[in-house]
PDB file of C-alpha atoms in Angstrom:
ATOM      1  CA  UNK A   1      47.092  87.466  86.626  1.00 47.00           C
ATOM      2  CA  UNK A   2      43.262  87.844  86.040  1.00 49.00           C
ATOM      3  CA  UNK A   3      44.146  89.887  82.586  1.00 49.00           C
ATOM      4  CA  UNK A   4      45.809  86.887  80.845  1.00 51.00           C
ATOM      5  CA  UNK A   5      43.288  84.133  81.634  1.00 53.00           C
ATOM      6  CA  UNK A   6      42.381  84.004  84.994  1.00 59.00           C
ATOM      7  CA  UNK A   7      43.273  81.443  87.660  1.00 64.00           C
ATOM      8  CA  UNK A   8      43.273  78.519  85.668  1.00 70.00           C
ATOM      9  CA  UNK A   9      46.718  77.018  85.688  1.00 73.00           C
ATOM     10  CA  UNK A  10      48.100  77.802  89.408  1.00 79.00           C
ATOM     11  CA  UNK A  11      48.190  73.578  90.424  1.00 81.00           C
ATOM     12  CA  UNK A  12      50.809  73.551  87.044  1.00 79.00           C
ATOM     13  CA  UNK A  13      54.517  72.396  87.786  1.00 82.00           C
ATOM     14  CA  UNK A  14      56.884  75.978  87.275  1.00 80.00           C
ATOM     15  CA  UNK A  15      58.363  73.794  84.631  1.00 79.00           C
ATOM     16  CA  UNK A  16      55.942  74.437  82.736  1.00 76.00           C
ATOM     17  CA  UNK A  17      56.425  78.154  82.383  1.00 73.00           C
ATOM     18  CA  UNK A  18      58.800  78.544  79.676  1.00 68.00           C
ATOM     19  CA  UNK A  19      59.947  81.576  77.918  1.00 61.00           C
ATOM     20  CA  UNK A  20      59.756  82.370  74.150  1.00 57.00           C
ATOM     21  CA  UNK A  21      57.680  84.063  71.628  1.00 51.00           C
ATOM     22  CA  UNK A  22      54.297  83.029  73.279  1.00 50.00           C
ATOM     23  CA  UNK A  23      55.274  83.581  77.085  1.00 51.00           C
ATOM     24  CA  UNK A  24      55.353  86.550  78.668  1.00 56.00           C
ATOM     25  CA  UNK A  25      58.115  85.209  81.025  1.00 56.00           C
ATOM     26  CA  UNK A  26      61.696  85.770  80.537  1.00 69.00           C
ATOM     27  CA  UNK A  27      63.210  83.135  82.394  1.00 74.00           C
ATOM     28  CA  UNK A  28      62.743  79.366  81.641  1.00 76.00           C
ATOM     29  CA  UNK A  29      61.935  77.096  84.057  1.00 78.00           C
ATOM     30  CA  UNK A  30      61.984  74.151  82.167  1.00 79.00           C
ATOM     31  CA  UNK A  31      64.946  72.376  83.591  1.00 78.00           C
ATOM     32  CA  UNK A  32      64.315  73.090  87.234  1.00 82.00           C
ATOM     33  CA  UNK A  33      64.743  70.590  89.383  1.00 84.00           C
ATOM     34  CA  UNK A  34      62.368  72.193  92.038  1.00 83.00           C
ATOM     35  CA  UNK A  35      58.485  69.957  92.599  1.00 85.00           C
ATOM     36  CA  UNK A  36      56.899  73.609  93.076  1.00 85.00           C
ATOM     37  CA  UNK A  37      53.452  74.148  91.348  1.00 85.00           C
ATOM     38  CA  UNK A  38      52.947  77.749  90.051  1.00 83.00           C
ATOM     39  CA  UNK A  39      51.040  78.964  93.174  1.00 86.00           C
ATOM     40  CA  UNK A  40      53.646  77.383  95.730  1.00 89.00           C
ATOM     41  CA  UNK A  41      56.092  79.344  93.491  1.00 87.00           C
ATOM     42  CA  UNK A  42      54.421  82.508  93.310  1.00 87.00           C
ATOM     43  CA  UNK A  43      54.344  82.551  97.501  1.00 90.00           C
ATOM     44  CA  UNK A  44      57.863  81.524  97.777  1.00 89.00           C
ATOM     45  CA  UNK A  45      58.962  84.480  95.487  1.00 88.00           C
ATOM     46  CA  UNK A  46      56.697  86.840  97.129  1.00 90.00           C
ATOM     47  CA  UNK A  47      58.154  85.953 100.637  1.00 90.00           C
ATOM     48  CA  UNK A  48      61.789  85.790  99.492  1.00 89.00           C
ATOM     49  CA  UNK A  49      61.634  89.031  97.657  1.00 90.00           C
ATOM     50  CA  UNK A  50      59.992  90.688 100.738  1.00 92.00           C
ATOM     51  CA  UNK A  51      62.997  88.884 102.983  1.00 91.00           C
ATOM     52  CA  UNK A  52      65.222  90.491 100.516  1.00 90.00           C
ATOM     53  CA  UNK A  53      64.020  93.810 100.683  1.00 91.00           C
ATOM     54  CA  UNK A  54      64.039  93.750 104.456  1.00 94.00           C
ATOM     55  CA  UNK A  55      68.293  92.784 104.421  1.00 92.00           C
ATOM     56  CA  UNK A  56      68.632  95.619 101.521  1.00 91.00           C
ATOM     57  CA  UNK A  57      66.751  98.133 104.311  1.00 92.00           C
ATOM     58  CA  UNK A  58      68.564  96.811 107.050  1.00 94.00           C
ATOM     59  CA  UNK A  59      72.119  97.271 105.121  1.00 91.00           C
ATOM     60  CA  UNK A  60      70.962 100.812 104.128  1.00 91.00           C
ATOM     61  CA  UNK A  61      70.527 101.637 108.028  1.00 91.00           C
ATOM     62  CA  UNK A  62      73.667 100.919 109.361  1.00 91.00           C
ATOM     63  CA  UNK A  63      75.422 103.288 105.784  1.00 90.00           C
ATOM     64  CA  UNK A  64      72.975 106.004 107.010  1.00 89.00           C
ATOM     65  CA  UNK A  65      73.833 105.698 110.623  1.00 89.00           C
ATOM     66  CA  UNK A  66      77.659 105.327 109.919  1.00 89.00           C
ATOM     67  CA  UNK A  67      77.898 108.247 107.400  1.00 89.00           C
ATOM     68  CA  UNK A  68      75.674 110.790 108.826  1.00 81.00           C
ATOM     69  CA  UNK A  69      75.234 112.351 104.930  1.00 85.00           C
ATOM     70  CA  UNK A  70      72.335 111.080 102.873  1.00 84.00           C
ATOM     71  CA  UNK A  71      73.884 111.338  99.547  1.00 88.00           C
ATOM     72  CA  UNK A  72      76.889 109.205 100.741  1.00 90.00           C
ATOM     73  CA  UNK A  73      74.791 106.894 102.430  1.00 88.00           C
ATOM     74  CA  UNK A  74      72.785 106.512  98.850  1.00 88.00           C
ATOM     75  CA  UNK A  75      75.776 106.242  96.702  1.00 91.00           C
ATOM     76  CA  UNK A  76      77.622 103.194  99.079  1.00 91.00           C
ATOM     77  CA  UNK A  77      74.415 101.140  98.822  1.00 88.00           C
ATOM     78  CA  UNK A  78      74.366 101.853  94.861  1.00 88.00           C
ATOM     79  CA  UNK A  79      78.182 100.429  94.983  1.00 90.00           C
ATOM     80  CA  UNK A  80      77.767  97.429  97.418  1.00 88.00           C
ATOM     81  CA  UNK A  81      74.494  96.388  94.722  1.00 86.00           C
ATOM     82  CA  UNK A  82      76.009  97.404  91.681  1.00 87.00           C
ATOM     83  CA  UNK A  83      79.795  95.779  92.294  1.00 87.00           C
ATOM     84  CA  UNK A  84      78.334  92.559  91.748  1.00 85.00           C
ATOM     85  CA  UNK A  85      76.367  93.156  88.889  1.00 84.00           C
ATOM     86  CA  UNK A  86      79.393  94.789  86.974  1.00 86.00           C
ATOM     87  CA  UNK A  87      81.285  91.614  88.024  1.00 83.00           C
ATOM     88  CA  UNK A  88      79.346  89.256  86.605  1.00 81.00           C
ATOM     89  CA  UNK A  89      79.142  91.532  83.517  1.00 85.00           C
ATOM     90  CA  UNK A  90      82.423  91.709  83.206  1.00 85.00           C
ATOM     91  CA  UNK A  91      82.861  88.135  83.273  1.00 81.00           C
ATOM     92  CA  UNK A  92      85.086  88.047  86.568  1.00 77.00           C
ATOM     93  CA  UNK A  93      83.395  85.213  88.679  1.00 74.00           C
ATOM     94  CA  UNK A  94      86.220  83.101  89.235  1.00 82.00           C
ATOM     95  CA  UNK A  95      87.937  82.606  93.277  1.00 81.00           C
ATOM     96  CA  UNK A  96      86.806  84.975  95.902  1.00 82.00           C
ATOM     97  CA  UNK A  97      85.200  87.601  93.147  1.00 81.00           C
ATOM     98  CA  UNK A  98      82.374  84.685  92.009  1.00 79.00           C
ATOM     99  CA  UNK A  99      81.343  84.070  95.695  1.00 79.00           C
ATOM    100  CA  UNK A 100      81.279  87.602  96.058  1.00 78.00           C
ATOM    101  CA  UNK A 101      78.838  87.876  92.932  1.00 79.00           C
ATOM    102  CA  UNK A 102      76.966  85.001  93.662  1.00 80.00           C
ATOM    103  CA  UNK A 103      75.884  86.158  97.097  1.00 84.00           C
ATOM    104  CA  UNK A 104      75.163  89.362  97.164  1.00 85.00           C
ATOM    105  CA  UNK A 105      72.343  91.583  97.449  1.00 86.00           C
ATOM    106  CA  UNK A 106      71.202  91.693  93.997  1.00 86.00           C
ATOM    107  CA  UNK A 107      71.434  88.077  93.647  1.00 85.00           C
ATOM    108  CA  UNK A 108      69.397  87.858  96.763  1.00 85.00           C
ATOM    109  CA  UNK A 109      66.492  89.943  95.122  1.00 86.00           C
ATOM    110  CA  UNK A 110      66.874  88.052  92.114  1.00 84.00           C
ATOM    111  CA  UNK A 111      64.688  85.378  93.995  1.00 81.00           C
ATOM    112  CA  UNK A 112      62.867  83.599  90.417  1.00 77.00           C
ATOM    113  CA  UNK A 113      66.573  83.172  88.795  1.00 79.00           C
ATOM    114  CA  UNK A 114      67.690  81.211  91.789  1.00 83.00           C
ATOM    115  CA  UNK A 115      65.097  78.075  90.575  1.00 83.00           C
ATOM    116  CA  UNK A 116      65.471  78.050  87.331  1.00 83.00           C
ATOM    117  CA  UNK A 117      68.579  74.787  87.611  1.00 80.00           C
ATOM    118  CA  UNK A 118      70.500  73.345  90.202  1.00 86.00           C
ATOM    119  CA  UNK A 119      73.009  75.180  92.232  1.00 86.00           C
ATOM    120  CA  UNK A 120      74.449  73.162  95.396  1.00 88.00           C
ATOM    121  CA  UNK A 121      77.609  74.698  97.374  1.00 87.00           C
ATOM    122  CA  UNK A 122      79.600  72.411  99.701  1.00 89.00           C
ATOM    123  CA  UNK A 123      79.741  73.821 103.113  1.00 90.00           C
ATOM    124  CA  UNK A 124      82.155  71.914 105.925  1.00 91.00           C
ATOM    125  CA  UNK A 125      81.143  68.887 103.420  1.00 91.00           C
ATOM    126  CA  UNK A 126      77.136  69.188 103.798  1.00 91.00           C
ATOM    127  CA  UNK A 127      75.862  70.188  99.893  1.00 91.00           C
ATOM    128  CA  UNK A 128      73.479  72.590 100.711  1.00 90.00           C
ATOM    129  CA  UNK A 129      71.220  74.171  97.768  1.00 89.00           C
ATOM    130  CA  UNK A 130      71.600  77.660  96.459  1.00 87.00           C
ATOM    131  CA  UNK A 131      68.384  79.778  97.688  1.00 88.00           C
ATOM    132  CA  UNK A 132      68.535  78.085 100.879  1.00 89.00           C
ATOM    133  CA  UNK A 133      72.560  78.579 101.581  1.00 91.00           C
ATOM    134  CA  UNK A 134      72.201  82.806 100.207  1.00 90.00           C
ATOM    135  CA  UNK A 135      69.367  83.108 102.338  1.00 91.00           C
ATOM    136  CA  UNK A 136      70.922  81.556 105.584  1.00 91.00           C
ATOM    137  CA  UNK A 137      73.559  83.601 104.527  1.00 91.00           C
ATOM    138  CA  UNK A 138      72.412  87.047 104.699  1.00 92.00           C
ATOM    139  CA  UNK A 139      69.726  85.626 107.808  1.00 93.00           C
ATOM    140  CA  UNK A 140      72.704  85.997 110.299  1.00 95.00           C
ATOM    141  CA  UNK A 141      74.333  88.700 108.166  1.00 94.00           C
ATOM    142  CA  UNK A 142      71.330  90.925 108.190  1.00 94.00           C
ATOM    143  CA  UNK A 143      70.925  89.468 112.675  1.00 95.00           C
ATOM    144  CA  UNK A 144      74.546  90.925 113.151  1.00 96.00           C
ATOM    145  CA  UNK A 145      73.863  94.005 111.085  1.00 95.00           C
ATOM    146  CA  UNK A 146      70.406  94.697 113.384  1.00 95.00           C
ATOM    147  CA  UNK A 147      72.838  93.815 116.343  1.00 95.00           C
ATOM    148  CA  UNK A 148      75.657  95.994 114.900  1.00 94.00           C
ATOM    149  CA  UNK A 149      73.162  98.986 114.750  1.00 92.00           C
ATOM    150  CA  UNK A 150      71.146  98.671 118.585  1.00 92.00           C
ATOM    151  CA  UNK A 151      74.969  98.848 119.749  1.00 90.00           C
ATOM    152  CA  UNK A 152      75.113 101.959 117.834  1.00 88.00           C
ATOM    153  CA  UNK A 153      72.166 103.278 118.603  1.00 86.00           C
ATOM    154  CA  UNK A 154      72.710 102.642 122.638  1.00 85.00           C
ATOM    155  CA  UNK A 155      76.108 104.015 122.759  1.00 80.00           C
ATOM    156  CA  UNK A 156      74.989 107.339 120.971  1.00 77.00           C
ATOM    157  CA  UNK A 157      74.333 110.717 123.114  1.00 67.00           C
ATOM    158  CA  UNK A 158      71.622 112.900 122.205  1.00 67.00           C
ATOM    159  CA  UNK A 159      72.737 116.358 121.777  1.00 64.00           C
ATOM    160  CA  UNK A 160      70.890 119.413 122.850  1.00 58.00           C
TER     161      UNK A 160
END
């Protein structure tokens, strides 16, 4: 931030940080329909990522409590994040497969590409926007996970 200019800028609309040749950003945010200025953006993206990361952790708790082997435990969470990535690579994102790209973990920590244009889904016939609806989404996922796991943990004996 301070290395290229300073604070000068952070009361800008995002859509004013576009990528190209003379922006060090790779995603446009020209045609966002968000109000955010640059510093209401940069919080927002700092507290979703860190939300993110927190469902990711809590995900990778239950696969290391259910398998009881670190290496498996590593290798399901590199499936359940990659599967959705390779999906979308592949070009498969139509029916059930393009909800299951569209929210998953990786597009949860993917928390800048979610502003860049409008994404609305209609739920019981209430449109509700993109970031909010992933991140409602995973809020009670991640609550029943955290549940999930103190039943677990309280049902398990300690051995001696």
């Amino acid at each position: 931030m301070w290395k290229f200019g300073g604070a000068a800028g952070w009361d800008a609309p995002i859509q004013g940080i576009s990528s190209g040749l003379d922006s060090f950003s790779f995603i446009s945010y020209d045609r966002s329909p968000y109000s955010f200025e640059v510093w209401q953006f940069f919080l927002i993206i700092l507290g979703l990522q860190l939300l993110a990361c927190i469902a990711a952790g809590i995900l990778v708790s239950l696969l290391s409590f259910l398998t009881k082997n670190t290496m498996l435990a590593f290798f399901i969470s590199g499936v359940v994040m990659a599967v959705p990535v390779l999906l979308q690579q592949l070009g498969v994102t139509r029916g059930i497969l393009g909800y299951v790209a569209n929210f998953s973990y990786t597009e949860l920590m993917q928390v800048s590409s979610m502003f860049t244009y409008f994404r609305a889904y209609n739920v019981f016939g209430i449109p509700l926007l993109y970031p909010t609806l992933i991140f409602t989404v995973f809020a009670i996922v991640s609550g029943v996970l955290v549940f999930l796991i103190y039943q677990l943990f309280r049902k398990q004996q300690v051995s001696s």
